[in-house]
Amino acid sequence: AKNRGKNTFQFYTADMNASAMARLKLEYGLHRALTRDEFQVWYQPKVDLASGRLEGMEALVRWQHPEMGLVSPVDFIPVAEECALIVPLGAWVLSEACRFTRQLQADYDFSGRVAVNLSGRQLKFGNIVDTVQQILQDSGLPASCLELEITESTAMDSDQEVGRALEGLRSMGVTLAIDDFGTGYSSLAYLKSLPVQVLKIDRSFIADLHQDKDDAAIASAVISMGRSLGLSIVAEGVELPAHRDFLRAQGCHMAQGYLYGKPMPAEAFRRYVQTFEAQ
Ligand code: C2E
Ligand code: CA
Ligand code: CA
Ligand code: CA
């Protein structure tokens, strides 16, 4: 028994070493990726539910790893956040997204907003107000065409720096959105105290709302309370016509999801805008 105990312990440490190594490799690869130009920004359309018009898009980062292929942000964003790489990476995504959107405005009659995700770390340590100001200036994109998505848990952070950053961004004319709403513990009453204009309902409440009474009740409560606070409501993860019909009937303003389009590389999104234009 003693022996087995020892072996178990050895396996355990061997496992830990393997995962620590994998983690270290990922971290190293991430740092290299920024200088090697391995990141890409993809875009997913956001559509106005009442008119069907293209209202804008969300910028979503992708990592094209030389051996691993396309790596999901779900796998590398948390690591980038822990090792602070999210600050330069986030700034790079912002500047790519603003440049691309300015180009769409120049080439087509595009007036939509681009939404970019911000991590808590960028709001706390990234000197974010100056960074955004500089990027808008360099790209020539008006502040009114930029939206920044902050998760509910980041917005809940009582850190003074976060609050100041949000106020600073808002006074520049940037739109602020609460992402993944419903997954944290914030109340809509609390949101009222933040300089936020958009509420994105997390896709976990959307997926089953056509067959789950509780999810449908939550979604419609968020929509009606959000509307009464003067917020613009976006549903994410809209995959089915049944989702769209329900959300539209409830007065949800916008939708984003596979029903309208998956995230796509910049060139594909450019063609998507072109076809919308032609309609
Ligand atoms: P998110 O901000 O909630 O982004 C929406 C995610 O839902 C995206 O996953 C998108 O591809 C996915 N999605 C959109 N429509 C549907 C649908 O109809 N069905 C389903 N099943 N999924 C849908 P993605 O691109 O893998 O990004 C995952 C997360 O990674 C994002 O979640 C965001 O939290 C983070 N992320 C992505 N890009 C960035 C970035 O540039 N900066 C930061 N800080 N985080 C990012
Ligand atoms: Ca988002
Ligand atoms: Ca989201
Ligand atoms: Ca989500």
Coordinates of C-alpha atoms and ligand atoms in Angstrom, one line a residue:
A1 CA 0.0 0.0 0.0
K2 CA 2.9 2.2 0.9
N3 CA 4.4 1.6 -2.5
R4 CA 1.2 2.3 -4.4
G5 CA 0.9 5.6 -2.4
K6 CA 4.4 6.6 -3.6
N7 CA 3.6 5.7 -7.2
T8 CA 0.4 7.7 -7.1
F9 CA 2.4 10.7 -5.8
Q10 CA 4.9 10.3 -8.6
F11 CA 2.2 10.2 -11.2
Y12 CA 0.6 13.2 -9.7
T13 CA 3.8 15.3 -9.9
A14 CA 4.6 14.0 -13.3
D15 CA 1.1 15.2 -14.4
M16 CA 1.6 18.5 -12.8
N17 CA 5.0 18.9 -14.5
A18 CA 3.4 18.0 -17.8
S19 CA 0.7 20.6 -17.5
A20 CA 3.1 23.2 -16.1
M21 CA 5.3 22.6 -19.1
A22 CA 2.4 22.9 -21.5
R23 CA 1.4 26.1 -19.9
L24 CA 4.9 27.5 -20.1
K25 CA 5.1 26.6 -23.7
L26 CA 1.8 28.3 -24.4
E27 CA 3.0 31.4 -22.6
Y28 CA 6.2 31.5 -24.5
G29 CA 4.4 30.9 -27.8
L30 CA 2.0 33.7 -27.0
H31 CA 4.8 36.3 -26.5
R32 CA 6.4 35.1 -29.7
A33 CA 3.1 35.2 -31.6
L34 CA 2.8 39.0 -31.2
T35 CA 6.1 39.7 -32.8
R36 CA 5.6 37.0 -35.5
D37 CA 2.3 38.3 -36.6
E38 CA 0.4 35.1 -35.8
F39 CA -2.8 36.8 -34.4
Q40 CA -5.7 37.7 -36.6
V41 CA -8.9 39.6 -35.9
W42 CA -12.2 38.0 -37.1
Y43 CA -15.5 39.7 -37.2
Q44 CA -19.1 38.6 -36.4
P45 CA -22.1 40.6 -37.6
K46 CA -24.6 42.2 -35.3
V47 CA -28.0 42.7 -36.8
D48 CA -30.9 45.0 -35.9
L49 CA -33.8 42.6 -35.0
A50 CA -36.6 44.8 -36.2
S51 CA -35.2 45.9 -39.6
G52 CA -32.7 43.1 -40.3
R53 CA -30.1 45.8 -41.0
L54 CA -26.4 45.2 -40.3
E55 CA -25.6 47.3 -37.2
G56 CA -22.0 46.5 -36.7
M57 CA -19.7 43.6 -35.7
E58 CA -17.8 42.2 -32.8
A59 CA -14.0 41.8 -33.2
L60 CA -12.8 38.4 -32.0
V61 CA -9.1 37.5 -31.8
R62 CA -7.7 34.3 -33.3
W63 CA -4.3 32.7 -33.0
Q64 CA -2.9 31.0 -36.1
H65 CA -0.3 28.8 -34.5
P66 CA 2.4 27.4 -36.8
E67 CA 2.0 23.8 -35.5
M68 CA -1.3 23.8 -33.5
G69 CA -3.3 25.5 -36.2
L70 CA -6.1 27.9 -35.2
V71 CA -6.2 28.2 -31.4
S72 CA -9.4 29.4 -29.7
P73 CA -9.3 32.6 -27.6
V74 CA -11.1 30.5 -24.9
D75 CA -7.7 28.7 -24.5
F76 CA -5.3 31.5 -24.7
I77 CA -7.0 34.7 -23.5
P78 CA -7.0 33.5 -19.8
V79 CA -3.2 32.8 -20.1
A80 CA -2.6 36.2 -21.8
E81 CA -4.5 37.8 -18.9
E82 CA -2.4 36.1 -16.3
C83 CA 0.9 37.0 -17.9
A84 CA -0.2 40.5 -18.7
L85 CA 0.3 40.0 -22.4
I86 CA -3.3 40.9 -22.7
V87 CA -2.3 44.6 -22.5
P88 CA -0.2 44.7 -25.7
L89 CA -2.4 42.1 -27.4
G90 CA -5.6 43.9 -26.5
A91 CA -4.1 47.2 -27.9
W92 CA -3.2 45.4 -31.1
V93 CA -6.7 44.0 -31.5
L94 CA -8.2 47.4 -30.9
S95 CA -6.0 49.1 -33.5
E96 CA -6.6 46.4 -36.1
A97 CA -10.4 46.6 -35.5
C98 CA -10.4 50.4 -35.7
R99 CA -8.3 50.5 -38.9
F100 CA -10.4 47.9 -40.6
T101 CA -13.7 49.6 -39.7
R102 CA -12.3 53.0 -41.0
Q103 CA -11.5 51.2 -44.2
L104 CA -15.0 49.8 -44.5
Q105 CA -16.4 53.3 -44.1
A106 CA -14.1 54.6 -46.8
D107 CA -14.8 51.8 -49.2
Y108 CA -18.6 51.2 -48.6
D109 CA -21.4 53.1 -47.1
F110 CA -20.7 51.5 -43.8
S111 CA -21.9 53.3 -40.7
G112 CA -21.8 50.4 -38.2
R113 CA -20.0 50.2 -34.9
V114 CA -17.2 47.8 -34.2
A115 CA -17.2 46.2 -30.7
V116 CA -14.0 45.1 -29.1
N117 CA -13.6 43.0 -25.9
L118 CA -11.6 44.5 -23.0
S119 CA -10.2 42.6 -20.2
G120 CA -10.2 43.8 -16.6
R121 CA -6.4 44.0 -16.7
Q122 CA -6.5 46.5 -19.6
L123 CA -8.8 48.7 -17.6
K124 CA -6.7 48.5 -14.4
F125 CA -3.1 48.7 -15.7
G126 CA -3.3 49.4 -19.4
N127 CA -3.6 53.2 -19.4
I128 CA -6.6 52.4 -21.5
V129 CA -8.1 55.9 -22.0
D130 CA -4.9 57.2 -23.6
T131 CA -4.5 54.0 -25.6
V132 CA -7.9 54.2 -27.0
Q133 CA -7.6 58.0 -27.7
Q134 CA -4.3 57.3 -29.6
I135 CA -5.7 54.4 -31.6
L136 CA -8.8 56.4 -32.6
Q137 CA -6.6 59.3 -33.7
D138 CA -4.2 57.1 -35.7
S139 CA -7.0 55.2 -37.4
G140 CA -9.2 58.1 -38.0
L141 CA -12.2 56.2 -36.7
P142 CA -14.8 58.4 -34.8
A143 CA -15.3 57.5 -31.2
S144 CA -19.0 57.0 -31.9
C145 CA -18.1 54.0 -34.1
L146 CA -16.3 52.2 -31.3
E147 CA -18.0 50.0 -28.7
L148 CA -16.1 48.3 -25.9
E149 CA -17.4 45.1 -24.3
I150 CA -16.6 44.5 -20.6
T151 CA -17.8 41.4 -18.9
E152 CA -20.3 41.6 -16.1
S153 CA -17.6 40.5 -13.6
T154 CA -15.1 43.1 -14.7
A155 CA -17.8 45.8 -14.5
M156 CA -18.6 44.7 -11.0
D157 CA -15.0 45.2 -9.9
S158 CA -15.2 47.8 -7.2
D159 CA -11.6 48.9 -8.1
Q160 CA -11.6 52.7 -8.4
E161 CA -9.3 52.5 -11.4
V162 CA -11.9 50.5 -13.4
G163 CA -14.6 53.1 -12.6
R164 CA -12.4 55.9 -13.6
A165 CA -11.4 54.2 -16.9
L166 CA -15.0 53.6 -17.8
E167 CA -15.9 57.2 -17.1
G168 CA -13.0 58.4 -19.2
L169 CA -13.9 56.2 -22.1
R170 CA -17.5 57.2 -22.0
S171 CA -16.7 60.9 -22.0
M172 CA -14.6 60.4 -25.1
G173 CA -17.8 59.2 -26.8
V174 CA -17.1 55.5 -26.9
T175 CA -20.1 53.2 -26.3
L176 CA -19.8 50.8 -23.4
A177 CA -21.4 47.3 -23.3
I178 CA -21.8 44.8 -20.6
D179 CA -20.9 41.4 -21.9
D180 CA -22.2 38.0 -20.8
F181 CA -24.9 39.5 -18.8
G182 CA -26.6 37.1 -16.4
T183 CA -23.5 35.0 -15.7
G184 CA -22.4 37.1 -12.8
Y185 CA -24.3 38.4 -9.8
S186 CA -24.9 42.0 -10.6
S187 CA -28.3 43.5 -10.5
L188 CA -29.7 45.8 -13.2
A189 CA -30.0 48.4 -10.5
Y190 CA -26.2 48.3 -10.1
L191 CA -25.7 48.7 -13.8
K192 CA -27.6 51.9 -13.6
S193 CA -24.7 53.4 -11.7
L194 CA -22.3 52.6 -14.5
P195 CA -21.8 54.7 -17.7
V196 CA -23.0 51.8 -19.8
Q197 CA -25.4 51.9 -22.8
V198 CA -25.6 48.3 -24.1
L199 CA -26.4 45.0 -22.4
K200 CA -25.5 41.7 -24.0
I201 CA -27.5 38.8 -22.8
D202 CA -25.2 35.8 -22.4
R203 CA -25.8 33.0 -24.9
S204 CA -26.4 30.4 -22.2
F205 CA -29.9 32.0 -21.7
I206 CA -30.6 32.1 -25.5
A207 CA -29.7 28.5 -26.5
D208 CA -32.8 26.8 -25.0
L209 CA -35.3 29.7 -24.7
H210 CA -37.6 28.2 -27.3
Q211 CA -38.0 25.1 -25.2
D212 CA -37.1 26.1 -21.6
K213 CA -39.6 28.3 -19.8
D214 CA -37.1 29.5 -17.2
D215 CA -34.6 30.7 -19.8
A216 CA -37.4 32.4 -21.7
A217 CA -38.6 34.1 -18.5
I218 CA -35.0 35.3 -17.7
A219 CA -34.4 36.6 -21.2
S220 CA -37.7 38.5 -21.3
A221 CA -37.2 39.9 -17.8
V222 CA -33.7 41.2 -18.8
I223 CA -35.0 42.7 -22.0
S224 CA -37.9 44.5 -20.4
M225 CA -35.9 45.8 -17.4
G226 CA -32.9 46.7 -19.5
R227 CA -35.2 48.6 -21.9
S228 CA -36.8 50.5 -19.0
L229 CA -33.3 51.6 -17.9
G230 CA -32.8 53.0 -21.4
L231 CA -30.2 50.3 -22.4
S232 CA -29.9 48.8 -25.9
I233 CA -30.2 45.1 -25.6
V234 CA -28.2 42.6 -27.7
A235 CA -28.8 38.8 -27.6
E236 CA -25.7 36.7 -28.3
G237 CA -25.8 33.1 -29.6
V238 CA -28.8 33.5 -31.7
E239 CA -28.8 30.3 -33.8
L240 CA -32.4 29.6 -34.7
P241 CA -35.3 31.4 -36.3
A242 CA -37.3 30.5 -33.1
H243 CA -34.7 32.5 -31.0
R244 CA -35.0 35.5 -33.4
D245 CA -38.8 35.5 -33.3
F246 CA -39.0 35.3 -29.6
L247 CA -36.4 38.0 -29.0
R248 CA -38.0 40.3 -31.6
A249 CA -41.4 39.8 -30.0
Q250 CA -39.9 40.7 -26.6
G251 CA -38.4 43.9 -27.9
C252 CA -34.8 42.9 -27.9
H253 CA -32.9 45.4 -30.2
M254 CA -30.1 43.4 -31.7
A255 CA -28.9 39.9 -32.3
Q256 CA -25.6 38.2 -32.9
G257 CA -25.1 34.6 -33.7
Y258 CA -24.7 31.8 -36.2
L259 CA -28.2 32.5 -37.7
Y260 CA -26.7 35.7 -39.1
G261 CA -23.1 34.8 -39.5
K262 CA -20.2 33.1 -37.7
P263 CA -17.1 35.1 -36.9
M264 CA -15.1 35.4 -40.2
P265 CA -11.7 36.7 -41.3
A266 CA -11.5 40.3 -42.3
E267 CA -11.7 39.7 -46.0
A268 CA -14.8 37.5 -45.7
F269 CA -16.5 40.2 -43.5
R270 CA -15.7 42.8 -46.2
R271 CA -17.6 40.6 -48.7
Y272 CA -20.4 40.2 -46.2
V273 CA -20.7 44.0 -45.9
Q274 CA -20.7 44.3 -49.7
T275 CA -23.6 41.9 -50.1
F276 CA -25.6 43.8 -47.4
E277 CA -24.8 47.0 -49.4
A278 CA -26.2 45.5 -52.6
Q279 CA -29.6 44.6 -51.0
Ligands
C2E1 P1 -17.6 36.5 -26.1 O1 -17.0 37.9 -26.0 O2 -18.8 36.2 -25.3 O3 -17.7 36.3 -27.6 C1 -18.8 35.6 -28.2 C2 -18.4 34.1 -28.5 O4 -19.5 33.4 -28.8 C3 -17.4 34.0 -29.6 O5 -16.5 32.9 -29.3 C4 -18.3 33.6 -30.8 O6 -17.7 32.9 -31.8 C5 -19.3 32.8 -30.0 N1 -20.6 32.7 -30.8 C6 -21.2 33.7 -31.5 N2 -22.4 33.3 -32.0 C7 -22.6 32.1 -31.5 C8 -23.7 31.2 -31.7 O7 -24.7 31.4 -32.4 N3 -23.5 29.9 -31.1 C9 -22.4 29.6 -30.4 N4 -22.4 28.4 -29.8 N5 -21.4 30.5 -30.2 C10 -21.5 31.7 -30.8 P2 -14.9 33.1 -29.5 O8 -14.7 33.9 -30.7 O9 -14.4 31.7 -29.4 O10 -14.5 33.9 -28.3 C11 -14.6 33.4 -27.0 C12 -14.3 34.4 -26.0 O11 -12.9 34.8 -26.0 C13 -15.1 35.7 -26.1 O12 -16.4 35.5 -25.7 C14 -14.3 36.7 -25.3 O13 -14.6 36.5 -24.0 C15 -12.9 36.2 -25.5 N6 -12.2 37.0 -26.6 C16 -12.2 36.9 -27.9 N7 -11.5 37.9 -28.5 C17 -11.0 38.6 -27.5 C18 -10.2 39.8 -27.4 O14 -9.8 40.4 -28.4 N8 -9.9 40.3 -26.2 C19 -10.4 39.7 -25.0 N9 -10.1 40.3 -23.9 N10 -11.2 38.6 -25.1 C20 -11.5 38.1 -26.3
CA2 CA -17.8 39.9 -26.3
CA3 CA -20.4 37.6 -24.7
CA4 CA -20.5 34.5 -23.6

